[in-house]
Every structure is written in C-alpha cells, then in structure tokens.
Coordinates of C-alpha atoms in Angstrom, one line a residue:
M1 CA 184.6 -2.8 106.3
I2 CA 183.4 -0.6 109.2
T3 CA 187.0 0.1 110.2
H4 CA 187.7 1.1 106.6
I5 CA 184.8 3.6 106.6
L6 CA 185.7 5.0 110.0
G7 CA 189.3 5.5 108.8
T8 CA 188.0 7.3 105.7
R9 CA 185.8 9.6 107.8
L10 CA 188.7 10.5 110.1
R11 CA 190.8 11.5 107.2
T12 CA 187.9 13.6 105.9
Q13 CA 187.5 15.3 109.2
G14 CA 191.2 16.1 109.3
T15 CA 191.0 17.6 105.9
G16 CA 187.7 19.4 106.6
G17 CA 189.1 20.7 109.8
S18 CA 191.9 22.3 108.0
Q19 CA 189.4 24.0 105.7
G20 CA 187.0 25.0 108.5
V21 CA 184.1 22.6 107.6
P22 CA 182.1 21.4 110.6
E23 CA 182.3 17.8 111.6
Q24 CA 179.3 15.5 110.9
Q25 CA 178.2 12.6 113.2
E26 CA 178.0 9.1 111.5
P27 CA 175.4 6.5 112.6
E28 CA 176.4 3.8 114.9
E29 CA 175.4 0.8 112.6
R30 CA 175.5 0.8 108.9
K31 CA 174.5 -2.1 106.5
P32 CA 177.4 -3.2 104.3
S33 CA 177.2 -2.7 100.6
D34 CA 176.7 -5.5 98.0
E35 CA 180.4 -5.2 97.0
A36 CA 181.4 -6.0 100.6
R37 CA 179.3 -9.3 100.6
S38 CA 181.2 -12.5 99.7
A39 CA 179.8 -14.5 96.8
F40 CA 180.1 -17.7 98.8
A41 CA 178.4 -16.3 102.0
A42 CA 175.1 -17.8 103.0
P43 CA 172.1 -15.5 102.5
D44 CA 170.1 -14.1 105.4
G45 CA 167.9 -16.6 107.1
V46 CA 169.9 -19.7 106.0
A47 CA 171.8 -21.7 108.5
Q48 CA 175.6 -21.7 108.3
P49 CA 177.1 -24.9 106.7
G50 CA 179.2 -27.3 108.8
P51 CA 183.0 -27.4 108.7
P52 CA 184.7 -28.5 105.4
E53 CA 185.6 -32.1 104.7
E54 CA 189.3 -31.5 105.4
D55 CA 188.5 -30.6 109.0
A56 CA 186.3 -33.6 109.5
P57 CA 187.5 -36.4 107.2
T58 CA 185.2 -39.3 106.5
S59 CA 185.5 -42.6 104.6
E60 CA 183.1 -44.4 102.3
F61 CA 183.8 -47.6 104.4
A62 CA 182.7 -45.9 107.7
L63 CA 179.5 -47.1 109.3
P64 CA 176.5 -44.9 108.8
A65 CA 175.3 -42.7 111.7
G66 CA 173.3 -44.7 114.2
V67 CA 174.9 -48.1 113.5
P68 CA 176.9 -49.5 116.5
E69 CA 180.6 -50.5 116.1
P70 CA 181.2 -54.3 116.1
E71 CA 183.0 -55.7 119.0
P72 CA 186.3 -57.6 118.1
S73 CA 186.4 -61.2 119.3
A74 CA 189.0 -62.3 121.8
E75 CA 190.5 -65.0 119.5
Q76 CA 190.7 -62.8 116.4
A77 CA 194.2 -62.0 115.3
P78 CA 195.3 -58.5 114.7
A79 CA 194.4 -57.3 111.2
S80 CA 197.2 -57.3 108.6
A81 CA 197.4 -56.4 104.9
F82 CA 199.1 -59.8 104.2
A83 CA 196.6 -61.9 106.2
P84 CA 194.1 -64.0 104.2
P85 CA 190.4 -62.9 104.3
S86 CA 188.0 -64.6 106.7
T87 CA 186.4 -66.4 103.8
Y88 CA 189.6 -67.9 102.5
S89 CA 189.9 -71.7 102.4
A90 CA 193.1 -73.5 101.3
R91 CA 191.1 -76.4 100.0
E92 CA 188.8 -74.2 97.9
A93 CA 191.5 -71.7 96.8
P94 CA 191.6 -70.9 93.0
S95 CA 194.4 -72.4 91.0
A96 CA 197.4 -70.1 90.6
M97 CA 198.3 -71.6 87.2
V98 CA 195.9 -69.5 85.2
T99 CA 196.4 -66.3 83.3
T100 CA 194.4 -63.1 83.8
A101 CA 192.1 -64.2 81.0
G102 CA 191.3 -67.4 82.8
L103 CA 193.3 -69.6 80.5
P104 CA 195.8 -72.3 81.9
L105 CA 199.3 -71.0 82.2
V106 CA 201.7 -72.7 79.9
R107 CA 204.7 -74.2 81.5
L108 CA 208.0 -73.9 79.7
S109 CA 210.5 -76.8 80.0
K110 CA 214.2 -75.9 79.7
D111 CA 214.8 -79.3 78.0
A112 CA 212.6 -78.3 75.1
P113 CA 214.2 -76.9 72.0
W114 CA 214.5 -73.1 71.8
Q115 CA 212.1 -73.1 68.9
D116 CA 209.3 -74.5 71.0
R117 CA 210.1 -72.3 74.0
M118 CA 210.2 -69.1 72.1
R119 CA 207.2 -70.0 70.0
T120 CA 205.2 -70.7 73.2
M121 CA 206.3 -67.3 74.7
L122 CA 205.3 -65.5 71.5
R123 CA 201.9 -67.0 71.6
M124 CA 201.3 -65.8 75.2
P125 CA 200.2 -62.3 76.1
V126 CA 203.0 -59.9 77.0
G127 CA 201.8 -59.7 80.6
E128 CA 201.8 -63.5 81.0
R129 CA 205.3 -64.2 79.8
P130 CA 207.8 -65.6 82.3
G131 CA 210.1 -63.1 84.1
P132 CA 213.4 -62.1 82.7
E133 CA 216.2 -64.7 82.7
T134 CA 219.8 -64.1 83.6
A135 CA 221.7 -62.8 80.5
L136 CA 224.4 -65.2 79.6
K137 CA 226.2 -63.3 76.8
T138 CA 226.6 -59.8 78.4
D139 CA 229.2 -58.2 80.6
D140 CA 228.9 -55.9 83.6
A141 CA 228.3 -52.9 81.4
G142 CA 225.1 -54.5 80.0
P143 CA 224.1 -55.4 76.4
A144 CA 224.9 -53.1 73.5
V145 CA 221.3 -52.6 72.4
P146 CA 221.9 -51.2 68.9
R147 CA 224.3 -54.0 68.0
V148 CA 222.0 -56.7 69.4
L149 CA 219.1 -55.4 67.5
D150 CA 221.1 -55.2 64.3
L151 CA 222.4 -58.7 64.7
T152 CA 218.8 -59.9 65.3
L153 CA 217.5 -58.2 62.1
R154 CA 220.3 -59.7 60.0
I155 CA 219.7 -63.2 61.2
G156 CA 215.9 -62.8 60.7
E157 CA 216.5 -61.5 57.2
L158 CA 218.4 -64.7 56.2
L159 CA 215.7 -66.9 57.7
L160 CA 212.8 -65.1 56.1
A161 CA 214.6 -64.9 52.7
G162 CA 215.4 -68.6 52.9
G163 CA 211.7 -69.5 53.1
E164 CA 211.2 -69.9 56.9
G165 CA 207.7 -69.2 58.3
A166 CA 207.0 -65.9 59.9
E167 CA 206.4 -67.5 63.4
D168 CA 209.7 -69.3 63.2
V169 CA 211.5 -66.1 62.2
E170 CA 209.9 -64.2 65.2
A171 CA 210.9 -67.1 67.5
A172 CA 214.5 -66.9 66.4
M173 CA 214.6 -63.1 66.8
F174 CA 213.0 -63.3 70.2
A175 CA 215.5 -65.9 71.3
I176 CA 218.5 -63.8 70.2
C177 CA 217.3 -60.8 72.1
R178 CA 216.6 -62.7 75.3
S179 CA 220.0 -64.5 75.1
Y180 CA 221.8 -61.1 75.2
G181 CA 219.7 -59.7 78.0
L182 CA 217.0 -57.8 76.1
D183 CA 213.9 -59.2 77.7
R184 CA 211.5 -56.4 76.9
C185 CA 211.6 -56.8 73.2
E186 CA 208.9 -57.4 70.5
P187 CA 209.8 -58.7 67.0
T188 CA 207.5 -58.1 64.1
V189 CA 207.7 -60.0 60.8
T190 CA 205.9 -59.2 57.6
F191 CA 206.5 -60.4 54.0
T192 CA 209.2 -57.8 53.3
L193 CA 209.8 -55.9 56.5
L194 CA 211.4 -57.0 59.8
A195 CA 211.2 -54.9 62.9
V196 CA 212.2 -55.3 66.6
T197 CA 211.4 -53.0 69.5
H198 CA 213.2 -52.9 72.8
Q199 CA 212.0 -51.0 75.9
P200 CA 214.5 -50.9 78.7
S201 CA 211.8 -50.1 81.3
L202 CA 208.3 -48.7 81.7
V203 CA 209.7 -45.2 82.0
D204 CA 212.4 -45.3 79.3
D205 CA 211.9 -44.6 75.6
P206 CA 211.7 -47.6 73.3
V207 CA 214.3 -48.4 70.7
T208 CA 213.1 -49.6 67.4
A209 CA 215.1 -50.9 64.4
N210 CA 213.8 -52.4 61.1
R211 CA 215.2 -54.0 58.0
T212 CA 213.7 -54.6 54.5
V213 CA 214.0 -58.0 52.8
R214 CA 214.5 -57.3 49.1
R215 CA 216.1 -60.5 47.8
R216 CA 214.9 -64.0 48.3
G217 CA 217.0 -67.1 47.5
T218 CA 216.6 -70.8 48.2
D219 CA 219.6 -72.2 50.0
Y220 CA 218.8 -74.6 52.8
T221 CA 222.5 -75.1 53.6
R222 CA 222.7 -71.5 54.6
L223 CA 219.4 -71.8 56.5
A224 CA 220.7 -74.8 58.5
A225 CA 223.9 -72.9 59.3
V226 CA 221.8 -69.9 60.6
H227 CA 219.8 -72.3 62.8
R228 CA 223.0 -73.8 64.3
L229 CA 224.2 -70.3 65.1
V230 CA 220.9 -69.4 66.9
T231 CA 221.1 -72.7 68.8
D232 CA 224.6 -71.9 70.0
M233 CA 223.6 -68.3 70.9
T234 CA 220.7 -69.5 73.0
S235 CA 222.4 -72.5 74.7
S236 CA 223.9 -72.2 78.1
D237 CA 226.7 -74.5 77.1
H238 CA 228.1 -72.0 74.5
D239 CA 229.3 -68.5 75.2
V240 CA 228.8 -66.8 71.9
T241 CA 229.8 -63.1 72.1
L242 CA 228.5 -60.5 69.8
E243 CA 231.8 -60.3 67.9
E244 CA 231.9 -64.1 67.4
A245 CA 228.2 -64.1 66.3
Y246 CA 229.0 -61.3 63.7
R247 CA 232.0 -63.3 62.5
R248 CA 230.0 -66.5 62.0
L249 CA 227.2 -64.6 60.3
A250 CA 229.7 -63.1 57.9
E251 CA 231.1 -66.6 57.1
I252 CA 227.6 -67.9 56.5
R253 CA 226.9 -65.1 54.0
R254 CA 230.2 -65.6 52.2
N255 CA 229.8 -69.4 51.8
R256 CA 228.9 -70.4 48.3
H257 CA 226.1 -72.8 47.3
P258 CA 227.0 -76.5 47.7
Y259 CA 226.0 -77.3 44.1
P260 CA 227.2 -75.6 40.9
G261 CA 224.8 -74.3 38.2
W262 CA 225.1 -77.2 35.8
V263 CA 224.1 -79.6 38.6
L264 CA 221.0 -77.6 39.4
T265 CA 220.0 -77.6 35.7
L266 CA 220.5 -81.4 35.5
A267 CA 218.6 -81.9 38.6
A268 CA 215.6 -79.9 37.2
G269 CA 215.6 -82.2 34.2
V270 CA 215.8 -85.4 36.2
L271 CA 213.0 -84.1 38.4
A272 CA 210.7 -83.5 35.4
G273 CA 211.6 -86.9 34.0
A274 CA 210.8 -88.7 37.3
A275 CA 207.5 -86.8 37.6
S276 CA 206.5 -88.0 34.1
V277 CA 207.2 -91.6 35.2
L278 CA 204.9 -91.1 38.1
V279 CA 202.0 -90.4 35.8
G280 CA 202.7 -93.3 33.4
G281 CA 205.6 -92.3 31.2
G282 CA 208.4 -94.5 29.9
V283 CA 212.0 -94.0 29.1
T284 CA 211.4 -91.9 26.1
V285 CA 208.9 -89.7 27.9
F286 CA 211.5 -89.4 30.7
L287 CA 214.1 -88.1 28.3
L288 CA 211.7 -85.7 26.5
A289 CA 210.4 -84.3 29.8
A290 CA 213.9 -83.9 31.1
A291 CA 215.0 -82.1 27.9
G292 CA 212.0 -79.7 28.1
A293 CA 212.6 -78.9 31.7
I294 CA 216.3 -78.2 31.1
L295 CA 215.5 -75.9 28.2
G296 CA 213.0 -74.1 30.3
D297 CA 215.4 -73.7 33.2
R298 CA 218.1 -72.2 30.9
L299 CA 215.6 -69.8 29.4
A300 CA 214.5 -68.7 32.9
W301 CA 218.2 -68.2 33.9
L302 CA 218.6 -66.0 30.8
C303 CA 215.6 -63.9 31.7
A304 CA 216.9 -63.6 35.3
A305 CA 220.2 -62.4 34.0
R306 CA 218.5 -59.7 32.0
G307 CA 216.6 -58.5 35.1
L308 CA 213.2 -59.7 34.1
P309 CA 210.7 -60.2 37.0
E310 CA 210.0 -63.7 38.3
F311 CA 206.5 -63.7 36.8
Y312 CA 207.9 -63.7 33.2
Q313 CA 210.6 -66.2 34.2
F314 CA 207.9 -68.7 35.1
V315 CA 206.0 -67.9 31.9
V316 CA 209.1 -68.7 29.8
A317 CA 210.1 -71.8 31.8
A318 CA 206.6 -73.3 31.3
M319 CA 206.7 -73.1 27.5
P320 CA 209.3 -75.7 26.6
P321 CA 207.7 -78.7 28.4
A322 CA 204.3 -77.8 26.8
G323 CA 206.1 -77.4 23.4
M324 CA 207.5 -80.9 23.8
G325 CA 204.1 -82.4 24.4
V326 CA 202.6 -80.5 21.4
A327 CA 205.5 -81.7 19.2
L328 CA 204.9 -85.3 20.2
S329 CA 201.2 -85.1 19.2
L330 CA 202.1 -83.5 15.9
L331 CA 204.6 -86.2 15.1
G332 CA 202.0 -88.8 15.8
W333 CA 204.3 -90.9 18.1
D334 CA 202.5 -93.4 20.3
L335 CA 203.6 -91.7 23.5
R336 CA 201.8 -89.7 26.2
P337 CA 202.3 -86.0 25.6
S338 CA 200.3 -85.2 28.7
A339 CA 203.0 -87.0 30.8
V340 CA 205.7 -84.9 29.3
I341 CA 203.8 -81.7 30.0
T342 CA 202.9 -82.8 33.6
G343 CA 206.5 -83.7 34.4
G344 CA 207.7 -80.3 33.3
L345 CA 205.1 -78.6 35.5
F346 CA 206.3 -80.5 38.6
A347 CA 209.5 -78.5 38.6
L348 CA 207.7 -75.2 38.5
I349 CA 204.9 -75.5 41.0
P350 CA 205.9 -73.3 44.0
G351 CA 205.3 -75.9 46.7
R352 CA 207.7 -74.4 49.2
A353 CA 206.0 -70.9 49.1
L354 CA 202.6 -72.5 49.3
V355 CA 203.4 -74.5 52.5
A356 CA 205.0 -71.3 54.1
A357 CA 201.9 -69.3 53.2
V358 CA 199.4 -71.7 54.7
Q359 CA 201.6 -72.1 57.8
D360 CA 201.6 -68.4 58.3
G361 CA 197.9 -68.2 58.0
L362 CA 197.3 -71.1 60.5
T363 CA 199.6 -69.5 63.0
G364 CA 197.9 -66.0 62.9
F365 CA 200.2 -64.1 60.6
Y366 CA 197.5 -63.1 58.1
I367 CA 199.3 -60.2 56.4
T368 CA 202.3 -62.4 55.6
A369 CA 200.1 -65.3 54.6
S370 CA 198.1 -63.1 52.3
A371 CA 201.3 -61.8 50.7
R372 CA 202.7 -65.3 50.2
L373 CA 199.5 -66.6 48.8
L374 CA 199.4 -63.7 46.4
E375 CA 202.9 -64.5 45.3
V376 CA 201.9 -68.2 44.8
T377 CA 198.9 -67.1 42.8
Y378 CA 201.0 -65.0 40.5
F379 CA 203.4 -67.8 39.9
F380 CA 200.6 -70.2 39.3
V381 CA 199.0 -67.8 36.8
A382 CA 202.3 -67.4 35.1
I383 CA 202.6 -71.2 34.6
V384 CA 199.0 -71.3 33.3
I385 CA 199.7 -68.5 30.8
G386 CA 202.9 -70.2 29.5
V387 CA 201.3 -73.6 29.1
L388 CA 198.0 -72.2 27.8
T389 CA 199.8 -70.1 25.1
V390 CA 201.6 -73.1 23.7
L391 CA 198.6 -75.4 23.9
Y392 CA 196.4 -72.9 22.2
G393 CA 198.9 -72.6 19.4
G394 CA 199.1 -76.4 19.1
L395 CA 195.3 -76.7 18.8
Q396 CA 195.4 -74.2 16.0
V397 CA 197.7 -76.5 14.0
D398 CA 195.5 -79.6 14.8
A399 CA 197.6 -81.1 17.6
K400 CA 195.8 -84.1 19.1
L401 CA 195.9 -83.5 22.8
N402 CA 193.6 -86.0 24.5
P403 CA 193.4 -85.8 28.3
E404 CA 191.6 -89.2 28.5
G405 CA 194.9 -91.0 27.6
A406 CA 196.4 -89.9 30.9
L407 CA 193.3 -90.3 33.2
S408 CA 193.8 -94.0 33.6
P409 CA 197.0 -94.4 35.7
I410 CA 199.4 -97.3 35.2
E411 CA 200.1 -99.2 38.4
R412 CA 203.8 -99.8 38.7
P413 CA 204.5 -99.8 42.4
V414 CA 208.3 -100.4 42.4
V415 CA 209.0 -98.1 39.4
Q416 CA 206.8 -95.3 40.7
T417 CA 208.3 -95.6 44.2
L418 CA 211.8 -95.3 42.8
A419 CA 210.7 -92.4 40.6
S420 CA 209.2 -90.6 43.6
M421 CA 212.5 -91.0 45.5
A422 CA 214.4 -89.7 42.5
L423 CA 212.1 -86.7 42.4
C424 CA 212.7 -85.9 46.1
L425 CA 216.4 -86.3 45.7
T426 CA 216.6 -83.9 42.8
F427 CA 214.2 -81.5 44.6
A428 CA 216.5 -81.5 47.6
V429 CA 219.5 -80.6 45.3
L430 CA 217.5 -77.7 43.8
L431 CA 216.8 -76.5 47.3
Q432 CA 220.6 -76.4 48.0
Q433 CA 220.3 -78.8 50.9
E434 CA 223.3 -80.2 52.8
R435 CA 224.4 -83.6 51.5
S436 CA 223.7 -85.2 54.9
T437 CA 220.0 -84.2 54.7
V438 CA 219.3 -85.2 51.1
W439 CA 218.9 -89.0 51.8
I440 CA 216.6 -88.3 54.7
A441 CA 214.3 -86.1 52.5
T442 CA 214.5 -88.8 49.8
L443 CA 213.4 -91.5 52.2
N444 CA 210.6 -89.3 53.6
G445 CA 209.3 -88.6 50.1
G446 CA 209.3 -92.3 49.2
V447 CA 207.3 -93.2 52.2
A448 CA 204.8 -90.4 51.5
W449 CA 204.3 -91.6 48.0
V450 CA 203.6 -95.2 49.2
I451 CA 201.0 -93.9 51.7
Y452 CA 199.4 -91.8 49.0
A453 CA 199.2 -94.6 46.5
S454 CA 197.9 -97.0 49.0
I455 CA 195.0 -94.8 49.8
A456 CA 194.2 -93.2 46.4
V457 CA 195.1 -96.0 44.0
T458 CA 194.9 -99.3 45.9
A459 CA 192.0 -98.5 48.3
K460 CA 190.3 -96.2 45.7
G461 CA 190.0 -93.4 48.2
S462 CA 189.8 -89.7 47.8
P463 CA 193.0 -88.2 46.4
I464 CA 192.6 -85.1 48.5
M465 CA 192.3 -87.2 51.7
A466 CA 195.3 -89.3 50.6
T467 CA 197.3 -86.2 50.0
A468 CA 196.5 -84.7 53.4
V469 CA 197.4 -87.9 55.2
A470 CA 200.7 -88.4 53.4
A471 CA 201.6 -84.7 53.9
G472 CA 200.7 -85.0 57.6
L473 CA 203.1 -87.9 58.0
V474 CA 205.8 -86.0 56.1
G475 CA 205.4 -83.0 58.5
L476 CA 205.5 -85.3 61.5
F477 CA 208.6 -87.2 60.5
G478 CA 210.4 -84.0 59.3
Q479 CA 209.6 -82.2 62.6
L480 CA 210.9 -85.2 64.6
V481 CA 214.2 -85.2 62.7
A482 CA 214.5 -81.5 63.1
R483 CA 213.9 -81.6 66.8
Y484 CA 216.5 -84.4 67.2
R485 CA 219.0 -82.3 65.3
N486 CA 217.8 -79.0 66.7
T487 CA 217.5 -77.4 63.3
S488 CA 214.8 -76.3 60.8
A489 CA 212.3 -78.8 59.5
L490 CA 212.2 -77.3 56.0
P491 CA 215.1 -79.5 54.6
Y492 CA 213.2 -82.6 55.6
V493 CA 209.7 -81.6 54.6
T494 CA 209.8 -79.4 51.5
A495 CA 211.5 -81.8 49.1
A496 CA 209.5 -84.8 50.5
I497 CA 206.2 -83.3 49.3
G498 CA 207.4 -83.1 45.7
P499 CA 205.6 -86.3 44.6
L500 CA 202.3 -85.0 46.0
L501 CA 202.3 -81.7 44.1
P502 CA 199.2 -81.3 41.8
G503 CA 201.0 -81.3 38.4
S504 CA 198.5 -83.4 36.4
A505 CA 195.4 -81.6 37.8
T506 CA 197.0 -78.3 36.7
Y507 CA 197.7 -79.5 33.2
F508 CA 194.2 -81.0 32.7
G509 CA 192.6 -77.8 33.8
V510 CA 194.7 -75.7 31.5
L511 CA 194.1 -78.1 28.6
A512 CA 190.3 -78.0 29.2
I513 CA 190.3 -74.2 29.1
A514 CA 192.3 -74.2 25.9
Q515 CA 189.7 -76.5 24.4
N516 CA 186.9 -74.1 25.4
H517 CA 185.7 -76.5 28.2
R518 CA 185.8 -73.9 30.8
D519 CA 183.6 -75.7 33.4
Q520 CA 185.8 -78.7 33.3
G521 CA 188.9 -76.6 33.3
L522 CA 187.9 -74.6 36.3
A523 CA 186.9 -77.8 38.1
N524 CA 190.4 -79.2 37.6
I525 CA 192.0 -76.0 38.6
A526 CA 189.9 -76.0 41.8
K527 CA 191.0 -79.6 42.4
A528 CA 194.7 -78.6 42.0
A529 CA 194.1 -75.8 44.6
A530 CA 192.4 -78.2 47.0
L531 CA 195.4 -80.7 46.7
A532 CA 197.8 -77.9 47.3
M533 CA 195.9 -76.7 50.4
A534 CA 195.7 -80.4 51.6
I535 CA 199.5 -80.6 51.3
A536 CA 200.1 -77.4 53.3
I537 CA 197.5 -78.1 56.0
G538 CA 198.8 -81.7 56.4
V539 CA 202.4 -80.6 56.8
N540 CA 201.5 -78.0 59.4
L541 CA 199.2 -80.3 61.3
G542 CA 201.9 -83.0 61.5
S543 CA 204.4 -80.4 62.8
E544 CA 202.0 -79.1 65.4
M545 CA 201.2 -82.6 66.6
S546 CA 204.8 -83.4 67.1
R547 CA 205.2 -80.2 69.2
M548 CA 202.1 -80.9 71.3
F549 CA 202.4 -84.6 72.2
L550 CA 206.0 -85.7 71.6
K551 CA 209.0 -84.9 73.7
A552 CA 212.2 -83.8 72.1
P553 CA 214.3 -87.0 71.5
G554 CA 217.6 -85.3 72.3
A555 CA 216.5 -83.7 75.6
A556 CA 217.0 -86.7 77.8
R557 CA 220.3 -87.5 76.2
K558 CA 221.7 -84.0 76.8
A559 CA 220.5 -84.0 80.4
A560 CA 222.1 -87.4 81.0
K561 CA 225.4 -86.0 79.6
R562 CA 225.3 -83.1 82.0
T563 CA 224.5 -85.4 84.9
R564 CA 227.5 -87.6 84.2
G565 CA 229.7 -84.5 84.1
F566 CA 230.4 -84.3 80.4

C-alpha cells in the first residue's frame, strides 16, 4: 500500500514539475486506511493465530497433548487391516449364519423344488439373498432383457388368471428371470396388475414392464402345463431357449379345454345332486337338485354370452335351485326342499377364490387378498340375493319352508362317502383338470369327508374344528402330491374341499332372513363365513407344514439318477 502511495506521489510530482508546482515532502510513516485492512486480519493487540489445519494435519484418533506414546511389544505382529482385533476369540466368535437384522440365514437346498427355493428368496430381504447364479439359458451376448421380461409377464398372467396365489405367481416370475440371467429383478403382483423391474447394476437405470390381467378363467390343465414349462426353464437338465419358451407358451394358449360345454353342464348338475345327498336327500331330491343346477348353469351361460357382469350371473344361477325347493313345498311332496336348495348352492359357492384370498393374506399380500375377499363377498351377496328373492316370493304364496326338517342329519356313512367322492369328481371336471389328476382329487375329498364326519357327527365335535382339521389334511396331502410331481397344488386341493363348503349354513341364514328372523339369519351367515375361513386357513396351514418339515419326495430319486449317470 505504501509503495502504491509513493508511486502516486512520484507521478504527481512529475506532473506538477511540468506545471511549475513546488514539490511537497511526505511523512516517513503513514497509517493505512480502513479499506486497506483485510476483513480476516486480527485486530491490534490480539495474538496471531497458528498455522491452518492443512499445514499441521491432526487426527481424532491422535493422543492428546501430554500423553506418552505406548511402546510396542516385541512379540506383537505388525499391524494389518486384515488382522483380527486383539479381543477376537475363535471360540467366542459370533455366528456368520445370521442376517443383518439378527435373524438366522435361511439355507437354500438345490434339491428342493423351484417353488420352495424362489418362495424362500422372495421372503428374504433383498440384501440377504444369495449371490447371482450362473445363467443357464443365455449366450455370450447376454440376456435379451425386454424379451425375458415380456415372457415373464405372460407366464405370470396365465398363472394369476388361473387362480394361483400371488406369492406363487411371484415365485414363478422370479424363477424365470433368474434362469435367464436377470438376478437383479423384483416382481410385483396385485389382483389385476403384474409388474417386474430389472436393474442391471447399481449405476444403470432400471427397466420396468407391466401387464394388466383383464380376463380370468378356470382351466387347471393349462395351469399344470404352465408349471411344467417353468420347471423345465428353471432346471439345469433342460436347455429351454427364449424361442422355445415362446413356442410352448403359444401352444398352451391355443390348447382347448379338455371337456366340452355339455360335460361341464352335466357335471354341475351331478355336483348339486351329490351335495343334496350329503345333507340327507334321496334319489328324487338328487334329480331335482341336478335339474335346478343345470337350469341355473344354462341361464348363467346365456347371461355371460350377453356380456352381463359375473355378479348378475350368480344372481340368475342361484334362482332355479331355490325355485325347485319352493315348488316342492307348494306341491306338498314329502321331500326335503332344503336339501334341494342346499345342493344347488354348493355349485355356486366360490371356494377356489376364497382359498386364494386367505392364502394371499396369510403370506403378506394384503392388497391382493383384500381384492379377492371383496370379489368373494360380491359373489356371496349375489347368491344371497338370488335365493332370497325366490324364497321371499315363495313365502308370499304360503310355501312351507321349515328349516328344522334339515337340521337333523341322516347318518349314512357309505352313501355319503360315495356322494362326497362324486362331488369332488364333478368339481374337478368343472375346474378343467387333467384326467390323471381327477382321481387323486376325488380320493383326497373322500378322505376329507370321512375325517370331517368322524369329528363333527360321530364324536359330536365342533363343525368348525372338524372343517379346519379336514381342510388341513387336504392341503398337506395335496402339497405332497404337488411336490412329488413338481407342479401346482391347486388341482389336488381345490376340488377336494368341495364337500366341506358351507352350503347348508348359507341356506339357513338366507331362509331365516326371509322369515324376518334376522338374528338367527345373521348367526347362520356368520357360521358360514367361519366355516369358509376354517377351510382356507386349514388348507394353507397344511401346505406350509409340508414345506417346513417334509423333504421333497422326488429329490433323492433325481439325485440318485444323476449319480448313476442317467
């Protein structure tokens, strides 16, 4: 600053000299102005701070001033980042088989079915899943991500539309992605929407694809074919390329139903007749219940062909069986009209959707479970409206509908066991099952009815407890057969729970409401709901027990074949 002032004065002197102005003498010391002082300079009388931290770096792990440095021992090894700490003990080391949350790490066996392995991985946090496996169905160029995601969504759509549970659909989608090398993928399943997201790495953008499920159909033959396709895609013994998978999927879609329409209509009638025999009906009641169910099925088909929603289809289908019961009471025949109406209701109760809804809720898919339960509720309300409309009309014309005539069951063990097996057989036909699985479902349903009757009728036990025990054994046996055949358990379970459906409780509740006995009617409706929940929970519990405690029957056989070189 002083140099700058002196330079200015010299220039002034030069200018003044040229004009003849005498030169003035500047003082030797001059105090700098406020503009010349730095804003960060220490004021007068304050000691200057030490050097900045960059010039004298320190560490928070350094010893404070005045503390002497420890002397290293002679036997101490040189420090290393990979050396264990001094307090480490191999005997007291923590277990490495735990997750970050402190939970035991689940071990995945390669001999377990792909459904169990993928379901276990989906239930684990993303950070705790096993590392990526070697892709078996890809070439050196890597997987075609858009095509793999599209194939995954198409297969998931067929499974969800066929009635498979949300967790099983996610397991199948996850297995397909991993089998084609897409390990960083996350499938998402709701009631009507499927989505899958793949992220190649932590720095790449994710790729997401979704598909909407608009149509639902019951065809367990197609469902079993899709499961076989997924099994071949995830197996190391089969090399299913993307082109072959698309070709097989197109064949599955083009395949027709195994049973024609007239067989399905006849099966609905036989199912209603067999159900009427279970609640005490005879041959005439069997024929009348079958006729009412066939008429209701044809009316529902007619409504479906006109594009009417399923709610009104159920309303129309429930009216003919109720009309048959009212007609019997008006004619004064010494028959049981309640058995005719109850038999017709067995063919309409949505047991398959109910089991899937409760299964989704128990496995944590609450949105899908809520949607399925709402669908079941709508169907149930539709059945109630159809039956209630006819019963209310019959009471107006003095129809003698007495529920006490059906409250005392007739014990006919052989006849009722055969009727339950016939009910399961026709139920399996209505579900479009493969012919090789029909007899297994029939046998499973017959055993379920024997167990239920032994507890509820012979031992005078609780019907709800008897239903839960029988349904649990149905789920256990069906899951064992499914694990042995490496396919879905629905063909072996859904039809087998037919004899356990709460048809009589539903009818008595509706009849009591029609007769202005609302308390009794609501109690019977609540009993029907409790029986339905017992069926669903029992089936799910039996399936989970088989996965937890029982080994896959076919695992050892396959391993032995590979050992012998086959």
